[in-house]
Tab-separated table of C-alpha atoms in Angstrom:
chain	number	residue	atom	x	y	z
A	98	MET	CA	-59.366	-59.981	25.056
A	99	GLY	CA	-56.905	-62.393	26.745
A	100	GLU	CA	-54.911	-62.890	23.526
A	101	ASP	CA	-51.129	-62.693	23.437
A	102	VAL	CA	-49.991	-59.714	21.385
A	103	ASP	CA	-46.467	-59.390	19.996
A	104	ALA	CA	-44.417	-56.219	20.539
A	105	ALA	CA	-44.657	-55.086	16.898
A	106	THR	CA	-48.461	-55.266	16.926
A	107	LEU	CA	-48.601	-53.403	20.217
A	108	ASP	CA	-46.203	-50.696	18.946
A	109	GLU	CA	-48.310	-50.293	15.806
A	110	ALA	CA	-51.483	-49.942	17.882
A	111	ILE	CA	-49.841	-47.339	20.128
A	112	ARG	CA	-48.594	-45.346	17.112
A	113	GLY	CA	-52.091	-45.484	15.628
A	114	LEU	CA	-53.644	-44.291	18.862
A	115	ALA	CA	-51.083	-41.479	19.174
A	116	ALA	CA	-51.779	-40.444	15.566
A	117	SER	CA	-55.525	-40.383	16.239
A	118	TYR	CA	-54.879	-37.794	18.963
A	119	ALA	CA	-52.661	-35.622	16.706
A	120	GLU	CA	-55.362	-33.020	16.058
A	121	ARG	CA	-57.037	-33.232	19.455
A	122	GLY	CA	-56.522	-31.652	22.831
A	123	PHE	CA	-54.831	-34.750	24.212
A	124	GLU	CA	-51.572	-36.505	23.464
A	125	LEU	CA	-50.120	-39.898	24.290
A	126	VAL	CA	-46.737	-39.457	25.994
A	127	GLU	CA	-44.192	-42.086	26.984
A	128	VAL	CA	-43.037	-41.731	30.596
A	129	ALA	CA	-40.955	-43.988	32.823
A	130	SER	CA	-43.914	-46.030	34.052
A	131	GLY	CA	-45.449	-46.498	30.597
A	132	LEU	CA	-47.797	-44.301	28.603
A	133	ARG	CA	-49.787	-41.289	29.749
A	134	LEU	CA	-52.764	-39.661	28.062
A	135	GLN	CA	-52.524	-35.974	28.920
A	136	ALA	CA	-53.837	-32.615	27.833
A	137	ARG	CA	-51.616	-30.717	25.434
A	138	GLU	CA	-49.462	-27.964	26.920
A	139	ARG	CA	-51.187	-25.227	24.924
A	140	PHE	CA	-54.412	-25.922	26.833
A	141	ALA	CA	-52.802	-25.474	30.264
A	142	PRO	CA	-54.172	-21.932	30.830
A	143	TRP	CA	-57.756	-23.112	30.324
A	144	ILE	CA	-57.307	-26.246	32.409
A	145	ALA	CA	-55.788	-24.165	35.201
A	146	ARG	CA	-59.022	-22.157	35.339
A	147	LEU	CA	-60.967	-25.368	35.947
A	148	THR	CA	-58.803	-26.516	38.832
A	149	PRO	CA	-58.693	-24.207	41.832
A	150	GLU	CA	-55.737	-26.071	43.351
A	151	ARG	CA	-52.336	-24.605	42.769
A	152	PRO	CA	-49.338	-26.882	42.592
A	153	PRO	CA	-47.039	-26.597	45.592
A	154	ARG	CA	-44.168	-24.157	45.331
A	155	TYR	CA	-40.773	-25.439	46.293
A	156	SER	CA	-37.912	-23.399	47.672
A	157	ARG	CA	-34.743	-22.868	45.719
A	158	ALA	CA	-32.922	-25.135	48.208
A	159	VAL	CA	-35.375	-27.996	47.565
A	160	LEU	CA	-35.046	-27.637	43.787
A	161	GLU	CA	-31.239	-27.351	43.913
A	162	THR	CA	-31.057	-30.472	46.061
A	163	LEU	CA	-33.359	-32.389	43.721
A	164	ALA	CA	-31.320	-31.273	40.703
A	165	LEU	CA	-28.074	-32.437	42.317
A	166	ILE	CA	-29.545	-35.803	43.263
A	167	ALA	CA	-30.905	-36.278	39.734
A	168	TRP	CA	-27.616	-35.288	38.122
A	169	LYS	CA	-25.100	-37.030	40.381
A	170	GLN	CA	-27.056	-40.039	41.665
A	171	PRO	CA	-26.374	-42.102	43.622
A	172	VAL	CA	-25.147	-39.364	45.946
A	173	THR	CA	-24.819	-38.845	49.693
A	174	ARG	CA	-26.134	-35.920	51.655
A	175	ALA	CA	-22.528	-34.871	52.423
A	176	GLU	CA	-21.690	-34.844	48.699
A	177	ILE	CA	-24.708	-32.617	48.014
A	178	GLU	CA	-23.674	-30.292	50.832
A	179	ALA	CA	-20.135	-30.095	49.417
A	180	VAL	CA	-21.456	-28.992	46.017
A	181	ARG	CA	-24.026	-26.540	47.430
A	182	GLY	CA	-21.610	-25.184	50.016
A	183	VAL	CA	-24.236	-25.248	52.773
A	184	SER	CA	-25.718	-27.916	55.001
A	185	ILE	CA	-29.040	-29.430	53.995
A	186	ASN	CA	-31.986	-28.998	56.299
A	187	PRO	CA	-33.440	-32.488	57.002
A	188	ASN	CA	-36.848	-31.153	55.938
A	189	ILE	CA	-35.558	-30.794	52.370
A	190	ILE	CA	-34.771	-34.506	52.075
A	191	ARG	CA	-38.040	-35.361	53.841
A	192	THR	CA	-40.026	-33.145	51.433
A	193	LEU	CA	-38.448	-34.830	48.409
A	194	GLN	CA	-39.070	-38.294	49.870
A	195	GLU	CA	-42.687	-37.497	50.767
A	196	ARG	CA	-43.254	-36.236	47.233
A	197	GLY	CA	-41.925	-39.586	46.023
A	198	TRP	CA	-39.146	-37.994	43.970
A	199	ILE	CA	-36.149	-39.473	45.814
A	200	THR	CA	-35.394	-42.600	47.791
A	201	VAL	CA	-32.485	-44.294	49.520
A	202	VAL	CA	-30.925	-46.544	46.879
A	203	GLY	CA	-28.133	-48.012	48.992
A	204	LYS	CA	-25.338	-47.332	51.446
A	205	LYS	CA	-21.944	-45.897	50.554
A	206	GLU	CA	-18.915	-48.025	51.419
A	207	ALA	CA	-17.421	-45.309	53.613
A	208	PRO	CA	-17.169	-44.592	57.332
A	209	GLY	CA	-20.642	-44.310	58.817
A	210	ARG	CA	-22.142	-45.989	55.712
A	211	PRO	CA	-24.181	-42.927	54.678
A	212	ASP	CA	-27.345	-43.315	52.625
A	213	LEU	CA	-27.057	-43.019	48.861
A	214	LEU	CA	-29.922	-41.027	47.381
A	215	GLY	CA	-31.396	-41.385	43.914
A	216	THR	CA	-34.476	-40.365	41.985
A	217	THR	CA	-37.554	-42.530	41.549
A	218	ARG	CA	-39.875	-43.512	38.758
A	219	GLN	CA	-42.348	-41.012	40.256
A	220	PHE	CA	-39.772	-38.257	39.657
A	221	LEU	CA	-39.527	-39.269	35.993
A	222	ASP	CA	-43.308	-39.396	35.639
A	223	ASP	CA	-43.930	-36.065	37.366
A	224	PHE	CA	-41.304	-34.332	35.232
A	225	ASN	CA	-42.603	-36.007	32.063
A	226	LEU	CA	-39.417	-37.976	31.426
A	227	SER	CA	-39.131	-41.498	30.082
A	228	SER	CA	-35.571	-41.944	31.409
A	229	MET	CA	-32.647	-40.092	32.952
A	230	ASP	CA	-31.078	-40.030	29.482
A	231	GLU	CA	-33.995	-37.881	28.347
A	232	LEU	CA	-33.236	-35.416	31.157
A	233	ALA	CA	-29.672	-35.086	29.863
A	234	ARG	CA	-30.946	-34.544	26.292
A	235	ARG	CA	-33.307	-31.798	27.491
A	236	VAL	CA	-30.621	-30.033	29.512
A	237	PHE	CA	-27.932	-30.416	26.854
A	238	PRO	CA	-29.701	-30.708	23.480
A	239	GLU	CA	-27.673	-31.815	20.502
A	240	PRO	CA	-26.604	-28.826	18.393
A	241	GLU	CA	-28.384	-28.742	15.065
A	242	ALA	CA	-26.237	-29.291	12.013
A	243	SER	CA	-25.635	-25.979	10.277
A	244	GLY	CA	-24.821	-27.584	6.976
A	245	GLN	CA	-21.429	-25.875	6.898
A	246	GLU	CA	-18.070	-27.444	7.638
A	247	GLN	CA	-15.682	-25.520	9.810
């Protein structure tokens, strides 16, 4: 199979594969790290019955911190604290790093050279996003044209 394949041929093959799954329980989804074959959302209740594990629950503070990092990245811990109005427990950052959702992306050119935090490819994959632009489109979808001029 070691043949070179051009991008157009590969795209056509991927579209064909995705179309072949159109009426099945699986779908081919583009995520940041490539393509993922996954069960369709409507089958989640049945799949959940098969897997006794429950996904971890995260506190509101963890989710708020992750949302701020995703939205304002690169961002320092102090900048997150300023927006939230409370100090961040170090365990929150550690939890997000252990999950693979955030990482240190650099140092801010400021006194103390604090770490700049940003999201990872794992974050995009786990939240079923192909890019940060897709996150913005999901949060702020384009209004549908009403067909009327105002």
